[in-house]
XYZ file of C-alpha atoms in Angstrom:
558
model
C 91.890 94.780 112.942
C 95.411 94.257 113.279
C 97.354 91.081 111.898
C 99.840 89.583 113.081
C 102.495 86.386 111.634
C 104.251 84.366 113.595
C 107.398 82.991 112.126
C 109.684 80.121 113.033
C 111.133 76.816 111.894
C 110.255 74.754 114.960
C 105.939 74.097 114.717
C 105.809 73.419 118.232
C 107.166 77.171 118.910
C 104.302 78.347 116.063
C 102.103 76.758 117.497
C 102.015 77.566 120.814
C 103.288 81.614 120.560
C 99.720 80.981 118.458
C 97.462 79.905 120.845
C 99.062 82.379 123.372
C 98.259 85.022 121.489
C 95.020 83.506 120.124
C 93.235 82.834 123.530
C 95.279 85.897 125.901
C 94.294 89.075 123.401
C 91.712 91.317 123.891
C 92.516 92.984 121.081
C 91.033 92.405 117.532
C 94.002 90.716 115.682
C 94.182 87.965 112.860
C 97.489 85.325 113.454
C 99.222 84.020 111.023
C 101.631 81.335 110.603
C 104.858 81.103 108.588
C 107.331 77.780 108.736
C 110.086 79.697 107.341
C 111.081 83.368 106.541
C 110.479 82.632 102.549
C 106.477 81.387 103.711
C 106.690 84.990 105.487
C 107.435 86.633 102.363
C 104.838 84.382 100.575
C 101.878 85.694 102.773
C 103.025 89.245 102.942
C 102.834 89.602 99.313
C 99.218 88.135 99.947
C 98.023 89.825 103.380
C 98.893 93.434 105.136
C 100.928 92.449 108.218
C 101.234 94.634 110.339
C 103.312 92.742 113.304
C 106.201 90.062 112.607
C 106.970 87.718 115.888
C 110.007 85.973 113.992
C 113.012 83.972 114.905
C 116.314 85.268 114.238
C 118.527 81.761 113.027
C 116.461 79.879 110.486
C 117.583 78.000 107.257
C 117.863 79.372 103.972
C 116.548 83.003 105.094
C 117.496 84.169 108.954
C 115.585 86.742 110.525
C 117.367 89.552 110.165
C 117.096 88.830 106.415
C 113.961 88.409 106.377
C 113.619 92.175 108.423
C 115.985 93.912 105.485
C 113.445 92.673 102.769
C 110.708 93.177 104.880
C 112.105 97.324 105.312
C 112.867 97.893 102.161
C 109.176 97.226 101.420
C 107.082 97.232 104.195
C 108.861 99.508 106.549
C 105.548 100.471 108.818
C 105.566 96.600 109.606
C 106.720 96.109 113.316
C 108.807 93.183 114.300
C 109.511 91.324 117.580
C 112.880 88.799 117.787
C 112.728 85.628 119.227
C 115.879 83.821 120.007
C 117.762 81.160 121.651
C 121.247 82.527 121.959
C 121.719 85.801 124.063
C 123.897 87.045 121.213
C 124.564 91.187 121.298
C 125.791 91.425 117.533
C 122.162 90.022 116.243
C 120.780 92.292 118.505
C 122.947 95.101 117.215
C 122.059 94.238 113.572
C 118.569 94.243 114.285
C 118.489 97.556 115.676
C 120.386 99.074 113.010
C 117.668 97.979 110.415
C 114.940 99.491 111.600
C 111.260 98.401 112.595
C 112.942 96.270 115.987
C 109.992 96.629 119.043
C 111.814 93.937 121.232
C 114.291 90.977 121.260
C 113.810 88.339 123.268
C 114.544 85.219 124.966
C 112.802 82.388 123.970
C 113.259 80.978 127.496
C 111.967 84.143 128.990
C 108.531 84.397 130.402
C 104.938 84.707 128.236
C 103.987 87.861 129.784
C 107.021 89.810 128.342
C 106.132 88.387 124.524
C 102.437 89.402 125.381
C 103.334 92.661 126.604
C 106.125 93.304 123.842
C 103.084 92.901 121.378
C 100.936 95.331 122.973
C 103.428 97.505 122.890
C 104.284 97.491 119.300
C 100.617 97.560 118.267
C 100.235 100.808 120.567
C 103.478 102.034 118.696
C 102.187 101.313 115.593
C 98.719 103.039 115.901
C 100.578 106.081 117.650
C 103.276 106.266 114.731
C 100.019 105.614 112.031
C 97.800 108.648 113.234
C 100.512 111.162 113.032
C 101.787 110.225 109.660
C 98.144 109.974 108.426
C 97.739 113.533 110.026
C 100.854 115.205 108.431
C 99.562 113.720 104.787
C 96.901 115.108 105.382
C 97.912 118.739 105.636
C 99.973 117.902 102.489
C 97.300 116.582 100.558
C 95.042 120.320 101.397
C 98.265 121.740 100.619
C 98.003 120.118 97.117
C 95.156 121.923 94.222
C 92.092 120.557 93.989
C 91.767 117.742 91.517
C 91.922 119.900 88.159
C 88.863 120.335 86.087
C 90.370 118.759 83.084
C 90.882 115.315 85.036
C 87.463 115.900 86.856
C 85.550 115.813 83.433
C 87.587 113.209 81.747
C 87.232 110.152 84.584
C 83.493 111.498 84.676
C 83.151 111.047 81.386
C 84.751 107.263 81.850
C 82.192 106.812 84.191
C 79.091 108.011 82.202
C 80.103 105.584 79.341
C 82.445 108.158 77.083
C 84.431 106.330 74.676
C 88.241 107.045 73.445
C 90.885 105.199 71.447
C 93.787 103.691 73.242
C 95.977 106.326 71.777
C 93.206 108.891 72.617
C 93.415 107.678 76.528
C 97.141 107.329 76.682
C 96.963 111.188 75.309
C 94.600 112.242 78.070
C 95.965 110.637 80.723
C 99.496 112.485 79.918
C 97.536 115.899 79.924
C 95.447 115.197 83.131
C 98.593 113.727 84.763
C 97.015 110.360 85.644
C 99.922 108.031 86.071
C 97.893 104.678 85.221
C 98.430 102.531 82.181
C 95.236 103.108 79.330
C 96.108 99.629 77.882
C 96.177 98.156 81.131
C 93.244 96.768 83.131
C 91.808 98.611 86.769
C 90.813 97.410 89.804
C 87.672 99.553 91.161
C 86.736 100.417 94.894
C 83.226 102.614 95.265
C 82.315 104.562 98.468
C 80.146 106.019 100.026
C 80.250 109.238 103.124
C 77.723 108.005 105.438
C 78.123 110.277 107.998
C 79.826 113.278 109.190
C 81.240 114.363 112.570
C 83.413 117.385 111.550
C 86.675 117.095 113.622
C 89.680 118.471 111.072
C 87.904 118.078 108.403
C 87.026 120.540 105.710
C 83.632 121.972 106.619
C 81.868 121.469 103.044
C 80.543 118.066 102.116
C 82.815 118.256 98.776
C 85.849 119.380 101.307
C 84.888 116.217 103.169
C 84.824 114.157 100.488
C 88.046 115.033 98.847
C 89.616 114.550 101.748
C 88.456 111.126 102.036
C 89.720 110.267 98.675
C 93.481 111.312 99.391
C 93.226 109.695 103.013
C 92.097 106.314 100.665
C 94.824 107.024 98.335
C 97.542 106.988 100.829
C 96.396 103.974 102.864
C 95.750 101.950 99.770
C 99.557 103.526 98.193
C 101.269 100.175 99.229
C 99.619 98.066 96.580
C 98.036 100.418 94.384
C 98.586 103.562 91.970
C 95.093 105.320 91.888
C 93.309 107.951 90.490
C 90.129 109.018 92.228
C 87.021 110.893 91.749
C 83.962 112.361 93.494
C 80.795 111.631 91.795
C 76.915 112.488 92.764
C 78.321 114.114 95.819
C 78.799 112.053 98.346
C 80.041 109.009 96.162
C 83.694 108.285 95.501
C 85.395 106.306 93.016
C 89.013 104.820 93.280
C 90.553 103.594 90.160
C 93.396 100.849 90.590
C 96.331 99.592 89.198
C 99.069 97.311 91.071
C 101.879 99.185 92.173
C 104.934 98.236 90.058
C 107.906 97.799 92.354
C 110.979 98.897 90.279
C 114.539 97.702 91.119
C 117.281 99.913 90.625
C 118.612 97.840 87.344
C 114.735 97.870 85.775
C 113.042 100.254 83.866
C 109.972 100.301 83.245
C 109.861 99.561 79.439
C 111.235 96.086 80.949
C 108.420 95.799 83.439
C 107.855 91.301 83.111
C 104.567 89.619 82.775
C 105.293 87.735 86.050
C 106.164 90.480 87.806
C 103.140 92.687 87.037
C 101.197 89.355 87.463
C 102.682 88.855 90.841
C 101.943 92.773 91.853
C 98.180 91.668 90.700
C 98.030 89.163 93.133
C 99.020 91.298 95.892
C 96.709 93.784 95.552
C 93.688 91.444 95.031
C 94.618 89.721 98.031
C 95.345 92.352 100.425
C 92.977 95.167 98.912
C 90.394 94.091 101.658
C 93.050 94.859 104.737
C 94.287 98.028 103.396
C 90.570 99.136 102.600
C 89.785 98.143 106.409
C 92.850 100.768 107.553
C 91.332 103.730 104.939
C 87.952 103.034 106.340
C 89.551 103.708 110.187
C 91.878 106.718 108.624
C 88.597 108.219 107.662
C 86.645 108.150 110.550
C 89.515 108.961 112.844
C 91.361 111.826 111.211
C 87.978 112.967 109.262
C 85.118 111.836 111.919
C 83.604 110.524 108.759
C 81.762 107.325 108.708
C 82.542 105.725 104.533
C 81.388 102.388 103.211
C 83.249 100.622 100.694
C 82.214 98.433 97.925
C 85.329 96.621 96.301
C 85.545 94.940 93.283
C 86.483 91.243 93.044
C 87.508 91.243 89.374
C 89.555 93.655 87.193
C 88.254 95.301 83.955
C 89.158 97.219 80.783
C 88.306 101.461 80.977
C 85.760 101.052 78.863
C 83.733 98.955 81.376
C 84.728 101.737 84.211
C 81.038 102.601 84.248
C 79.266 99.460 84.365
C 80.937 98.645 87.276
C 80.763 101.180 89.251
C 77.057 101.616 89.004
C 76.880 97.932 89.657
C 78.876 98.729 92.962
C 77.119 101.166 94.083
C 73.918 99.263 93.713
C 75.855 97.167 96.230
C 75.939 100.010 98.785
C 72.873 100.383 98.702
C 72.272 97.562 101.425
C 72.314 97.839 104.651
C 72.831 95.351 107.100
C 72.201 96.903 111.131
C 73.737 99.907 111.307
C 73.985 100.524 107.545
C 77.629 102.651 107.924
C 80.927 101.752 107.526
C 79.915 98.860 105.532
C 82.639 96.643 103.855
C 81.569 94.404 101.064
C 83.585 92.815 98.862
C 82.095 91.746 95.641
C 82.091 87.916 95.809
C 80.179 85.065 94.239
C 77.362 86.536 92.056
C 77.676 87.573 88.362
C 77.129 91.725 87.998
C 75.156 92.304 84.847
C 77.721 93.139 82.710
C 79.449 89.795 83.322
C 76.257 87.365 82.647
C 77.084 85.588 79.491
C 75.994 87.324 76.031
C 72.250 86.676 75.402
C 69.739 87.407 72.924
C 68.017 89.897 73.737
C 64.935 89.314 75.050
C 61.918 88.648 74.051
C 59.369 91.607 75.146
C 57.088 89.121 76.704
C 59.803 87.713 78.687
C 60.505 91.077 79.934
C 57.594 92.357 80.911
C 56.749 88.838 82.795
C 60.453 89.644 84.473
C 59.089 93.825 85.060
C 55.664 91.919 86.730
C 57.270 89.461 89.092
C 59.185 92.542 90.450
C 56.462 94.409 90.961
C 55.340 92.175 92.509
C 57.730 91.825 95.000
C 58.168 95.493 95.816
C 54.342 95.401 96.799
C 54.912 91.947 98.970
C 52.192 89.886 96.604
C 53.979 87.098 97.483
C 51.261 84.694 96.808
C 50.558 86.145 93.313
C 54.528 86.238 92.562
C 54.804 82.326 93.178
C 51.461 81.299 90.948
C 53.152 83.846 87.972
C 56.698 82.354 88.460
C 55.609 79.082 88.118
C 53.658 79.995 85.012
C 56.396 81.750 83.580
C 58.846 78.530 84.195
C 56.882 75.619 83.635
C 54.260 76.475 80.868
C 50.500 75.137 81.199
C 51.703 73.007 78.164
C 54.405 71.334 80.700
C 56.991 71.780 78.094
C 60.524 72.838 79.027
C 61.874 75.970 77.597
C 64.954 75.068 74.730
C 68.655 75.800 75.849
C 68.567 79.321 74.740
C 65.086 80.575 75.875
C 66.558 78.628 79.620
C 69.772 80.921 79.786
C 67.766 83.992 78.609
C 64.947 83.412 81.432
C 67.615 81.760 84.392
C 69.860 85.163 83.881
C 67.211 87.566 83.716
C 65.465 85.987 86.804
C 68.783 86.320 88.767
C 69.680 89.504 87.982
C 66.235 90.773 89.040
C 65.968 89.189 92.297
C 69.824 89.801 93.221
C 69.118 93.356 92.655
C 65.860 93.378 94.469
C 67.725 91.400 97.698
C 70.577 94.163 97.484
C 68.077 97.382 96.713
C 65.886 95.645 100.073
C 69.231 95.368 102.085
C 68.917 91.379 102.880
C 71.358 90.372 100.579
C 74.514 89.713 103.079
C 71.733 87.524 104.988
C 70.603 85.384 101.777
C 74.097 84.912 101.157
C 74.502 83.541 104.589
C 71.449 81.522 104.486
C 71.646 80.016 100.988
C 74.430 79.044 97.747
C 74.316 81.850 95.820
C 75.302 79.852 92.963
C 71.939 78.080 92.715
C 70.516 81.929 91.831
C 73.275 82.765 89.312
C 75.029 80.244 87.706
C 72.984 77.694 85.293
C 75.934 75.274 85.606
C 75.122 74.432 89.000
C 72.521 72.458 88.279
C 71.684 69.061 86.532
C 68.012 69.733 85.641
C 65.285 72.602 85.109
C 63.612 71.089 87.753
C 66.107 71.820 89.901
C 66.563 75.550 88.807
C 62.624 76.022 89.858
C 63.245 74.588 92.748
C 66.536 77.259 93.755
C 64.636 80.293 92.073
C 60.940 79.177 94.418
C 63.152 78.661 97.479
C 65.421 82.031 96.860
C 61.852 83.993 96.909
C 60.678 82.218 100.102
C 63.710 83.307 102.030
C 63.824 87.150 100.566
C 60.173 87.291 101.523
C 61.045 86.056 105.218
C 63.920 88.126 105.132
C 62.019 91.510 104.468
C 60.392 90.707 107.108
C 60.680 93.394 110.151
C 63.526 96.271 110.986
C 67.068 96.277 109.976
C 67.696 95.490 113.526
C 65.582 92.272 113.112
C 67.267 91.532 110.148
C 70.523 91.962 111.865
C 69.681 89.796 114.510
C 68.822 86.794 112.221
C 72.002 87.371 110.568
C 73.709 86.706 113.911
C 71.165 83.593 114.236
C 72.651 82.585 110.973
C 76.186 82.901 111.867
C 75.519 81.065 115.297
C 73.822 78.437 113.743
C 77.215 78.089 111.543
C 79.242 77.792 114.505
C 76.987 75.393 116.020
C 77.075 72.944 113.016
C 80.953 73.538 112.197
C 82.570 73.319 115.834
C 85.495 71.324 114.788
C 86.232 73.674 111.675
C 87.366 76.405 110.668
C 85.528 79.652 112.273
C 88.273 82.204 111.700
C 86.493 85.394 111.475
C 87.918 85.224 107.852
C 86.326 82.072 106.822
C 82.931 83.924 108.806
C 83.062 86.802 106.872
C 83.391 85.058 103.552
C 79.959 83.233 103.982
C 78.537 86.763 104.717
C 80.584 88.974 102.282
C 81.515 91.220 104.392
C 84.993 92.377 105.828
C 86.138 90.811 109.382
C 86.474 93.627 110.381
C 82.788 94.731 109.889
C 81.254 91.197 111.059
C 83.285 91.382 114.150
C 82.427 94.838 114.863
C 78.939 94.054 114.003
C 78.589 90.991 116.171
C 79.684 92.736 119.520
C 77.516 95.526 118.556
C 74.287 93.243 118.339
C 75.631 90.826 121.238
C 77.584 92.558 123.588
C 80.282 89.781 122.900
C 83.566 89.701 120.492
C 82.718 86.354 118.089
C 85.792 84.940 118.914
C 84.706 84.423 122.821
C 81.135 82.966 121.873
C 83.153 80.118 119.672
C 85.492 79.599 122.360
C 82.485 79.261 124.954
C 80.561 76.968 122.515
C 83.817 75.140 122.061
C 83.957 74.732 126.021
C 80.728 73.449 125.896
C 80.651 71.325 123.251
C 84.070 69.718 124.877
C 82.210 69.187 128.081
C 79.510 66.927 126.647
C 82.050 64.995 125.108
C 84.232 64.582 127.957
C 81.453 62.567 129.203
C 82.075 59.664 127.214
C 84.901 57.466 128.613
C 85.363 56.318 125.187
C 86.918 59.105 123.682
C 90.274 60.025 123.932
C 91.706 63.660 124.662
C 93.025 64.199 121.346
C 89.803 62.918 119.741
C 87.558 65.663 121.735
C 90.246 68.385 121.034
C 90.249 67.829 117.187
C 86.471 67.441 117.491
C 86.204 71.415 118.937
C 88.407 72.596 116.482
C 91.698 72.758 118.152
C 94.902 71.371 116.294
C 96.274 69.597 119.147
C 95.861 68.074 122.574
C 98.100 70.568 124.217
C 96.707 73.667 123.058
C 93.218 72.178 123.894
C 94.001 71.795 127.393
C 95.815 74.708 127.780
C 92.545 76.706 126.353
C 90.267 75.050 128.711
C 92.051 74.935 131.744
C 92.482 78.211 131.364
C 88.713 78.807 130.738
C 87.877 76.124 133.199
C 90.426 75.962 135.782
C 91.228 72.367 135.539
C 92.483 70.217 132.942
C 89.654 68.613 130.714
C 91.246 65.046 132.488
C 90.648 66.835 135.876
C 87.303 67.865 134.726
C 86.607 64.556 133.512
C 87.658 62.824 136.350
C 85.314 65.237 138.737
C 82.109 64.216 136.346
């Protein structure tokens, strides 16, 4: 998926270079929008952009400002001029800075802007596979990952423990250039398949390849170190790039700054994770699924979490490859608050009502569960003996939905915070009631194939679209209720459908604009802010163009 941001200070000029782009594309792209070139700056430091469509004279910042920052730190990013003047020594300077696909007219016709972007995005994935191809031979160029630094983030990962001064001494002798006192971001994959193109022939040639292919794509927001564990899984371990200015060192590194270098890479760690996932597959012919984590954590918690995301890996969800999940809105087990431990017959009723679930005795599951939660005695557990039994009921049955791959479809289908957070609710009535509806869904849910399961997920997300016409349906907000990548849900989608998502909510849209066209009563602006567009004009410039007549024409003709 490629994303592109639109920037200019006149909204009407936004807004409708958005729509063209939005409604003309066949390609996969996200749009953004930027009032000015300091909101520009804003959402890169939040998003991978990979295509600016800016103007050159705005206030405060011009364009060609905003291009010499944008260089000097993104200098893969493509951008296109817009302008108003016909003026050769903006043109000139624009050149001369580097990353220029076209200047333009803002007079001149739509086609050349739509065809200027296609060119740049061909320019850009042309440019991207032979850099990623000539890193490559550098990285195989480079030793294998010494034993020494091998053992040591092994050890991490198997629950070894070392003083800070111990770390910072091993890190210095294994050459790992990441801070011991600082905390790390983890991503987990997995090689899912293999069609050998230039990759090395060995599954452990494979899969170091992958990780230095990861490494490089993520590079932009992230120093890692990397490992290959059991095989075939991979472990990335993350710290924000700190961008150093020429009169900083890095004693003098500030809070805000390392905060603000934080911020970037937990907002655009899902983008660049999308481009390593399409670096593998077409450099390597390897198919890798990532699991990324949402929250950062000390080294001494490296191996918690990454056998908590790998658990999440283990789901599948249709074609079970390339999978993109981003750890979102449940509570891993080592972040569920501190409990007693508890008590043995608590955990072997949790240990039964699994079982029980693993061999589908549904039936027998609910008549336990209720046992277990409202005691023949009717009496309500204390505050303590509710936290112990509401987080060790959630943590089974979250692991059971992942482990049964119907987890990205619960998520889709219910509020995940009913399952794991006790705060959500007002009464233990009401926890019953989210725990005994959670099991009746996972038991529907297991129902049938992965392609079943698959095709009530797109049920689900129709169903969405259906009841949320006039809202948002980006494939970003989409992919949130799913946890999965936009990338993956829109690749997913047209796999299952034969459709991209976007054209289904554009033809519900159309249809759902038809029916209210009907009524006299309404005006135009009503209906288009009912379908989800942001203004009259770009409504009936969508559905005449869908339609062939304007929705008054149509209206008229009913």
């Amino acid at each position: 998926m490629r994303r592109i941001l639109i920037v200019d200070d006149e909204p009407i000029i936004v807004n409708s270079l958005y729509q063209l782009l939005q409604e003309g594309g066949t390609r996969d792209i996200e749009l953004f929008r930027a009032g000015n070139a300091f909101q520009a700056l804003e959402r890169m430091n939040r998003t991978r952009i990979d295509l600016i469509i800016t103007d050159v004279r705005m206030p405060g910042l011009s364009g060609i400002q905003l291009q010499e920052r944008i260089m000097s730190r993104w200098p893969t990013c493509r951008i296109i001029f817009l302008t108003g003047y016909n003026e050769f020594e903006y043109a000139q300077a624009a050149i001369r800075n580097g990353g220029v696909v076209d200047y333009l007219l803002k007079n001149q016709s739509e086609e050349l802007l739509v065809t200027a972007v296609d060119r740049a995005l061909n320019e850009l994935e042309d440019q991207e596979r032979s850099t990623r191809q000539t890193l490559l031979e550098q990285d195989r160029l480079r030793a294998a990952l010494p034993a020494l630094q091998q053992k040591l983030l092994t050890g991490l990962i198997e629950g070894q423990q070392a003083s800070l001064s111990g770390l910072k001494e091993d890190f210095q002798q294994c050459d790992i250039r990441l801070f011991p006192e600082r905390p790390v971001m983890l991503v987990v994959g997995r090689i899912d398949s293999k069609e050998s193109k230039e990759a090395s022939g060995s599954l452990s040639g494979l899969a170091r390849d992958c990780l230095h292919v990861v490494e490089r794509e993520l590079s932009s927001a992230a120093t890692a170190v990397s490992v290959v564990y059991e095989n075939d899984r991979l472990l990335w371990i993350l710290q924000p790039r700190i961008w150093l200015f020429p009169d900083t060192d890095e004693e003098g590194i500030a809070d805000a700054a390392l905060s603000q270098d934080w911020s970037y890479l937990h907002s655009s760690i899902d983008s660049l994770t999308e481009a390593a996932q399409e670096a593998c597959s077409t450099m390597l012919g390897a198919a890798v699924s990532f699991a990324i984590g949402s929250k950062s954590c000390s080294w001494a918690e490296i191996g918690p979490r990454y056998h908590y995301l790998k658990m999440l890996l283990r789901q599948s969800s249709g074609t079970g490859t390339e999978l993109l999940i981003r750890e979102s809105g449940i509570h891993p087990p080592d972040e569920q608050p501190r409990l007693p431990r508890a008590a043995s017959g608590l955990a072997e009723g949790i240990e039964k009502l699994q079982r029980m679930l693993e061999e589908d005795r549904y039936e027998e599951f609910t008549d336990y569960y209720r046992q277990l939660m409202l005691p023949a005695d009717s009496r309500i557990p204390d505050g303590e003996r509710q936290s112990e039994l509401f987080y060790s009921l959630s943590s089974m049955m979250v692991s059971f939905a992942i482990r049964s791959g119907v987890f990205h479809e619960l998520a889709m289908r219910t509020d995940m915070e009913s399952i794991t957070r006790i705060d959500a609710h007002a009464s233990w009535s009401g926890i019953v009631e989210a725990f005994d509806t959670y099991a009746d869904l996972l038991r529907e849910s297991r129902q049938g194939s992965p392609d079943d399961r698959t095709s009530r997920l797109v049920r689900s997300i129709r169903r969405y679209v259906e009841e949320n016409i006039g809202g948002d349906l980006s494939l970003t907000a989409l992919s949130g209720l799913v946890h999965h990548s936009p990338t993956y849900l829109s690749r997913l989608y047209k796999k299952t459908t034969g459709v991209m998502l976007f054209e289904y909510i554009t033809e519900r849209r159309m249809d759902k604009a038809k029916s209210l066209l009907a009524d006299d009563r309404l005006k135009i602006h009503e209906i288009a802010s009912a379908v989800g567009y942001e203004s009259a004009a770009h409504f009936t410039r969508a559905f005449k163009k869908i339609m062939g007549q304007t929705p008054q024409q149509y209206r008229n003709r009913c």
